[in-house]
Short mmCIF file of C-alpha atoms in Angstrom, two decimals:
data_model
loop_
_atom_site.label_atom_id
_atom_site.label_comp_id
_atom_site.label_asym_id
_atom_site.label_seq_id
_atom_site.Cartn_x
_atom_site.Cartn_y
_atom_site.Cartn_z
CA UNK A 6 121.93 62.02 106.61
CA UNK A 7 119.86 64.99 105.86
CA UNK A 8 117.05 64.16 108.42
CA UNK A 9 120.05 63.52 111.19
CA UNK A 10 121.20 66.98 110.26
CA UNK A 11 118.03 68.36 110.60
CA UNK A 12 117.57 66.63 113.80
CA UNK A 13 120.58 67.58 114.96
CA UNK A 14 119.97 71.49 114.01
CA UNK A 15 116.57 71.07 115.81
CA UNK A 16 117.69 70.05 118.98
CA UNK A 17 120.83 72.45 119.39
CA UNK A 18 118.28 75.36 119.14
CA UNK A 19 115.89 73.86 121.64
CA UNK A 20 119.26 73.44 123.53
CA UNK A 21 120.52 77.22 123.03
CA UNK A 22 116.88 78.51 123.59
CA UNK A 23 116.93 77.07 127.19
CA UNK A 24 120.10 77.94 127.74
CA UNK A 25 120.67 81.88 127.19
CA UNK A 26 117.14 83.32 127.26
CA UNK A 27 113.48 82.79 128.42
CA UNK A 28 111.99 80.68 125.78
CA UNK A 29 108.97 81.94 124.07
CA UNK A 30 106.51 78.93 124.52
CA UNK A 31 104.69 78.67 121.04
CA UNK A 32 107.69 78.39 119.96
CA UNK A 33 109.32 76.03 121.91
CA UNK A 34 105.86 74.37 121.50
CA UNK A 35 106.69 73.86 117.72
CA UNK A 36 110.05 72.53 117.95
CA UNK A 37 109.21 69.82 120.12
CA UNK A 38 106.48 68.96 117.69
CA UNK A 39 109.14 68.74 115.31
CA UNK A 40 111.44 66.90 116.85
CA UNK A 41 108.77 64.52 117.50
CA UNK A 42 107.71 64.18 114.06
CA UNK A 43 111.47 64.41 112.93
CA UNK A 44 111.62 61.21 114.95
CA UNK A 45 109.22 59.62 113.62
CA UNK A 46 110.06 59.73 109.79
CA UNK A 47 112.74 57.16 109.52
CA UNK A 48 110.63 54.38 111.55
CA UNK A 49 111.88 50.89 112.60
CA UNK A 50 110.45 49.47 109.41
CA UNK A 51 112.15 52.06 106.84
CA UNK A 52 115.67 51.49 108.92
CA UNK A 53 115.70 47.78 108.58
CA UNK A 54 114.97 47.65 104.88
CA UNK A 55 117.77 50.11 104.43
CA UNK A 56 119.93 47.94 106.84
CA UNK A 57 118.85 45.02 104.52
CA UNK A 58 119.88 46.78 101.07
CA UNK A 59 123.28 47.99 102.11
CA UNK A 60 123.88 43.98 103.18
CA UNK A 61 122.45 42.99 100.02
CA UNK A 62 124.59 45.61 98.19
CA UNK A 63 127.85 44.16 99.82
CA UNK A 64 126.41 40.21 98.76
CA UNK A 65 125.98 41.78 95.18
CA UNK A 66 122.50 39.81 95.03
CA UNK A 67 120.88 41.54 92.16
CA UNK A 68 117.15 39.55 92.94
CA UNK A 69 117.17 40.03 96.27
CA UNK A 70 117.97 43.82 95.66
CA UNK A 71 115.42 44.67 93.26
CA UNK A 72 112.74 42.59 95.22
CA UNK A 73 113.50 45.07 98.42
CA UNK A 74 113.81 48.17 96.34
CA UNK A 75 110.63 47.17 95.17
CA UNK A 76 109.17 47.18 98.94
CA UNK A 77 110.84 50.23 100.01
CA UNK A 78 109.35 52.23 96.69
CA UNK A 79 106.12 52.84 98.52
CA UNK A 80 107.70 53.68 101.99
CA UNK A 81 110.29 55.98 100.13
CA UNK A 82 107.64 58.45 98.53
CA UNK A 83 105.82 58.74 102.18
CA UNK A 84 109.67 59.49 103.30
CA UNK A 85 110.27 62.08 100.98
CA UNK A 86 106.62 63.35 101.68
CA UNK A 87 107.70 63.50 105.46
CA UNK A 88 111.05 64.63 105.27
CA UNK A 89 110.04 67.81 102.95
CA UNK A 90 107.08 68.97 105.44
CA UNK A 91 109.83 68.90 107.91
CA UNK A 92 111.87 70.66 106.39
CA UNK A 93 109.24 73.46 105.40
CA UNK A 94 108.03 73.36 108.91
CA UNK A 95 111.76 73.60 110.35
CA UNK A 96 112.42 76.50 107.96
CA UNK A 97 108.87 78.16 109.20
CA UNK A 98 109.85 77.98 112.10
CA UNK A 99 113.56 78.95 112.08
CA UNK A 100 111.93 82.38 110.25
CA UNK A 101 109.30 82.94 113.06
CA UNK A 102 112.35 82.61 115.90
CA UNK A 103 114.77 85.17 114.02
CA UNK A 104 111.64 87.83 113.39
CA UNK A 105 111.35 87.31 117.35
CA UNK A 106 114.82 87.69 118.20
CA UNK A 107 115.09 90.36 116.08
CA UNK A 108 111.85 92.26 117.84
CA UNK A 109 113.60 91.78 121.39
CA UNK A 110 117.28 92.56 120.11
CA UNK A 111 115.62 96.11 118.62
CA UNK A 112 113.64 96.58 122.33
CA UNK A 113 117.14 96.08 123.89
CA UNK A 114 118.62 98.07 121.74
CA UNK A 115 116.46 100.85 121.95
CA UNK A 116 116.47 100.63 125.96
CA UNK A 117 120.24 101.13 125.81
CA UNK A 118 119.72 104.34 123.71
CA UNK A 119 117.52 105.69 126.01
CA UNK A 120 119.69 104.99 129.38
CA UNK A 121 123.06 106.79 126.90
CA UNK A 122 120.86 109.72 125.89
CA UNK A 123 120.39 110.17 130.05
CA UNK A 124 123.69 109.56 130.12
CA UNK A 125 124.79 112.60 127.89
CA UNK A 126 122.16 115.22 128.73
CA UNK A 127 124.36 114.86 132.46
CA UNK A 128 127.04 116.14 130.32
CA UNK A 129 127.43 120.02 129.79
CA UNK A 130 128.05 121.52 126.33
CA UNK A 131 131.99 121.57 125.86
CA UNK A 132 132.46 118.32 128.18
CA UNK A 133 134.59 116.05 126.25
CA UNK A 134 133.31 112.39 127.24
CA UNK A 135 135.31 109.57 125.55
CA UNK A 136 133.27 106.56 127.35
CA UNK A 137 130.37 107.73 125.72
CA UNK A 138 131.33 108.24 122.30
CA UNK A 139 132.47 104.86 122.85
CA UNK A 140 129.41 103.43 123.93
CA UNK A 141 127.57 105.64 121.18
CA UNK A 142 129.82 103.92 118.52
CA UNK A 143 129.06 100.89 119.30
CA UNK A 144 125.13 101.21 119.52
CA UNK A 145 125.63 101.93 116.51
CA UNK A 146 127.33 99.13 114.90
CA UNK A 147 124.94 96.88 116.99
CA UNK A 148 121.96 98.41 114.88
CA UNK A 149 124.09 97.88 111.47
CA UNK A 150 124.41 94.41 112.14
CA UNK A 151 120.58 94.52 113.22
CA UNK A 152 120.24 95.58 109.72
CA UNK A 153 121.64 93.09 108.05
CA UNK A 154 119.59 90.59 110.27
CA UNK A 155 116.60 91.95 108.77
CA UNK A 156 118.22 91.24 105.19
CA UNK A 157 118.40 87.43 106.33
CA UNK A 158 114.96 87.33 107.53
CA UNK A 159 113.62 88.91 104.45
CA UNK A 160 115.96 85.93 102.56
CA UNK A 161 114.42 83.44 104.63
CA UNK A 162 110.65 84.57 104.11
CA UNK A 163 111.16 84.07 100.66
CA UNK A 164 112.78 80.79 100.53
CA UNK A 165 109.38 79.68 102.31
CA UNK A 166 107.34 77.67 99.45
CA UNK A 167 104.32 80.23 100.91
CA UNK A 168 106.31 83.61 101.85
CA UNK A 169 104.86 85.76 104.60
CA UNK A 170 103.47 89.16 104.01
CA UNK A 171 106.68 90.96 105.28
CA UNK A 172 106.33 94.92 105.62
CA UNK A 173 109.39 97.31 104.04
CA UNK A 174 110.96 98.83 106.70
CA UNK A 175 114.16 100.32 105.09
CA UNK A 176 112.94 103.79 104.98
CA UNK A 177 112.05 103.50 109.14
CA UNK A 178 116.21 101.79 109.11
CA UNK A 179 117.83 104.40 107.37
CA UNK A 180 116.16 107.32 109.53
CA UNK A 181 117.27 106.00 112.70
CA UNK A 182 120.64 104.96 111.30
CA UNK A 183 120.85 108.59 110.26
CA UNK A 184 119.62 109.79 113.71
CA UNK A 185 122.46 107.40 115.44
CA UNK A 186 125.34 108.87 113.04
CA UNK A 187 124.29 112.26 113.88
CA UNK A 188 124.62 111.50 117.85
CA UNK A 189 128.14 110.34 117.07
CA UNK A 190 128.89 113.75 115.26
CA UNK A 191 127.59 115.75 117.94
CA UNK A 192 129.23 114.40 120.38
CA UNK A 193 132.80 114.45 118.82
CA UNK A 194 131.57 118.34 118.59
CA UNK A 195 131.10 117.99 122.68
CA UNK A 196 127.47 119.29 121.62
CA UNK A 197 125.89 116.86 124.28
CA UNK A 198 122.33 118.65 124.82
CA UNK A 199 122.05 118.18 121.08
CA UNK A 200 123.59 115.13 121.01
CA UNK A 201 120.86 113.88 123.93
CA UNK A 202 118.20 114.46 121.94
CA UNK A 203 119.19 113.02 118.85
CA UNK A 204 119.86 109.57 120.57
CA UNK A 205 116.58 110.43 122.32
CA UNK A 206 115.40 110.60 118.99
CA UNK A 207 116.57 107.32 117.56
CA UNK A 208 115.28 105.35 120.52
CA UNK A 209 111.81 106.58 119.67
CA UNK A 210 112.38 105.50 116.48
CA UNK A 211 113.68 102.00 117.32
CA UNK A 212 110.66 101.32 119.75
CA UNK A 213 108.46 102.37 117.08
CA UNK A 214 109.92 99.86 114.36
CA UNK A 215 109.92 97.04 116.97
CA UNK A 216 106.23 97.85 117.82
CA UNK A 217 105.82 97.65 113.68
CA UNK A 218 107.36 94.51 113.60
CA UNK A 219 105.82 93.08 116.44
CA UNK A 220 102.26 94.25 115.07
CA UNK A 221 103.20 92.77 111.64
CA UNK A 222 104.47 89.34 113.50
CA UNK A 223 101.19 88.78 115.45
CA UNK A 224 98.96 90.27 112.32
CA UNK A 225 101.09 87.30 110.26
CA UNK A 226 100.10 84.36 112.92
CA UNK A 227 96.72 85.51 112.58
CA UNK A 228 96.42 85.70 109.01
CA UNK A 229 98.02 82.20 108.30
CA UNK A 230 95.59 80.63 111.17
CA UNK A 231 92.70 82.02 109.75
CA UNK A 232 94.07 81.16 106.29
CA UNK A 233 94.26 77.37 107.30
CA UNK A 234 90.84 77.45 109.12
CA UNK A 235 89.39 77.83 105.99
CA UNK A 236 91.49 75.63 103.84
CA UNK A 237 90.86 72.37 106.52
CA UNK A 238 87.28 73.87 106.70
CA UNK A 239 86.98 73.33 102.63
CA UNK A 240 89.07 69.93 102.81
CA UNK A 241 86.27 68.89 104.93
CA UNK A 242 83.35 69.69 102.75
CA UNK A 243 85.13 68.12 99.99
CA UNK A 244 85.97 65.08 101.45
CA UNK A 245 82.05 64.67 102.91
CA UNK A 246 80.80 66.04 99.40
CA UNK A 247 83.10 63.11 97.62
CA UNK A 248 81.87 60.59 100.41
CA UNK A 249 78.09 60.91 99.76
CA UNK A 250 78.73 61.04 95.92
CA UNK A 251 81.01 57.60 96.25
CA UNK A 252 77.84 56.20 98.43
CA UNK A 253 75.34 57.09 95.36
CA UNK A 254 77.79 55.92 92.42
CA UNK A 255 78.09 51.85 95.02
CA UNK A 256 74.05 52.01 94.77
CA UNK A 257 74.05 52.70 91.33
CA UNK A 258 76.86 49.73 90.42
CA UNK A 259 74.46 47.56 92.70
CA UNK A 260 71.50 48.04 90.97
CA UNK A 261 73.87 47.85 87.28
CA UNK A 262 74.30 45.27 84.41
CA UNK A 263 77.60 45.23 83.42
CA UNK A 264 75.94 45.03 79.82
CA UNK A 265 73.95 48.41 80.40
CA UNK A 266 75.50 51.23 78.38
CA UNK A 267 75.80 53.42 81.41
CA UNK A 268 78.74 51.34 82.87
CA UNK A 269 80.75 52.66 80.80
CA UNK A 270 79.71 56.42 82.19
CA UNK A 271 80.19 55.04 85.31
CA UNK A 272 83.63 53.81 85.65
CA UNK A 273 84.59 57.72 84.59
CA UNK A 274 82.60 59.07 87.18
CA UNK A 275 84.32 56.68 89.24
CA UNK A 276 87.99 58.31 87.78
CA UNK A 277 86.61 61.65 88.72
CA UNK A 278 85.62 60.78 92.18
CA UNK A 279 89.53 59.18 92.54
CA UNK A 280 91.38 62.50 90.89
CA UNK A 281 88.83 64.46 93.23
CA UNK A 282 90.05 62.80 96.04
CA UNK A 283 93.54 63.15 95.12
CA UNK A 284 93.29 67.12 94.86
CA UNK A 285 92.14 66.71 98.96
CA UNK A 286 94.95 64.54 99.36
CA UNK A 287 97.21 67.24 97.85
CA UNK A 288 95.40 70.43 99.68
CA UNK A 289 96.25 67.91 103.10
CA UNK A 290 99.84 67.49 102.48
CA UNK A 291 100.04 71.73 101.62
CA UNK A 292 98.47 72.34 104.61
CA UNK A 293 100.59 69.89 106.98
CA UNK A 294 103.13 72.14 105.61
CA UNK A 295 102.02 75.06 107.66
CA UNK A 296 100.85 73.08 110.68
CA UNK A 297 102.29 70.76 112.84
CA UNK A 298 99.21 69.53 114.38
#
């Protein structure tokens, strides 16, 4: 049920992306590679031994059922292996989509500003103008619940298991929330020249924060490739390092009587070699937590 769910989830936002706005590629890119591997973790195999326990179950054979729960035990760790790198990857991703809709929406945002500040500097001192303290009004409930957007993203970075480095930008929020308020009050005042520059003001200030973010979002991608270049890089050495030191430790057995009192030594070097090679399992799975590929 909870892989449907996720599938489900997956596909609505592929789904909504094509539907109400150009799709950013990468992306896109990524959530086809996980629906893909979504797909592919409850195979044909795993489904018909479930199928085959639930008919057991309603039989009440107690053998039977312990013999398959027995074969699925191996298949059901890979599952849950599987189905928690999708979810990691599906929450990666779902973080990476709301810091770029949250980018564009502050752009927008900050466009609209602009055109309104125009708008009002058209206006004379002493002009009441109704439609724009409307519009004003609600810029600026568009950029409160902008706000809180960047509360959820900040929520979602840290339910990652490896958080982004996420900037503070509450100090750059509050200024142009401040900057936004004071356009309101001006223009209640009919004090449009002032109230012009003021929202010329907080449009600066919004393109600046969405260039931030934007610099912080490509500065993240960067970092995280670069980070997993070098962890697959040192999988690699390891794994080649534990090959050639399994090739010298077969030589060794060959040439070995199982009397000799280095057989003993042996076997734990043999031990070692196995927990070394579970530690590059373990770095693998971490790391096709990050990447889809």
């Amino acid at each position: 049920e909870r892989i449907e769910n996720l599938q489900q989830e997956n596909e609505e936002k592929l789904r909504e992306e094509a539907k109400f706005k150009e799709p950013d590629e990468e992306l896109m890119q990524k959530q086809e590679e996980l629906k893909k591997l979504m797909d592919e973790v409850l195979d044909d195999e795993m489904k018909k031994l479930i199928e085959e326990i639930q008919k057991l179950l309603e039989e009440l054979d107690k053998d039977k059922i312990s013999e398959k729960m027995e074969e699925m035990k191996m298949s059901n760790e890979e599952l849950e292996e599987q189905l928690d790198r999708s979810l990691e990857l599906f929450k990666q991703l779902e973080f990476e989509q709301k810091l770029q809709e949250t980018i564009d929406k502050l752009k927008e945002l900050a466009e609209e500003q602009e055109k309104l500040s125009e708008e009002t500097s058209e206006k004379d001192d002493g002009q009441q103008n109704e439609e724009v303290q409307k519009k004003q009004e609600q810029l600026n409930q568009e950029f409160d619940k902008l706000r809180k957007d960047i509360d959820d993203l900040e929520q979602k970075n840290q339910e990652l298991e490896n958080p982004n480095q996420m900037g503070d930008t509450e100090s750059q929020e509050e200024e142009i929330q401040e900057s936004m308020e004071q356009s309101s009050e001006e223009l209640q005042q009919q004090q449009n020249s002032k109230a012009s520059g003021s929202q010329k003001n907080s449009s600066q200030k919004m393109k600046a924060l969405s260039e931030q973010m934007q610099q912080m979002m490509d500065s993240m991608m960067m970092e995280q490739m670069g980070e997993d270049i070098n962890a697959l890089r040192e999988i690699l050495e390891n794994l080649i390092q534990i090959s050639f030191d399994q090739e010298d430790l077969m030589d060794e057995y060959g040439e070995m009587n199982i009397n000799d009192p280095k057989y003993t030594e042996t076997i734990k070097e043999q031990m070692n070699l196995k927990d070394d090679m579970e530690v590059v399992a373990d770095s693998l799975k971490a790391l096709s937590k990050r990447q889809i590929m």
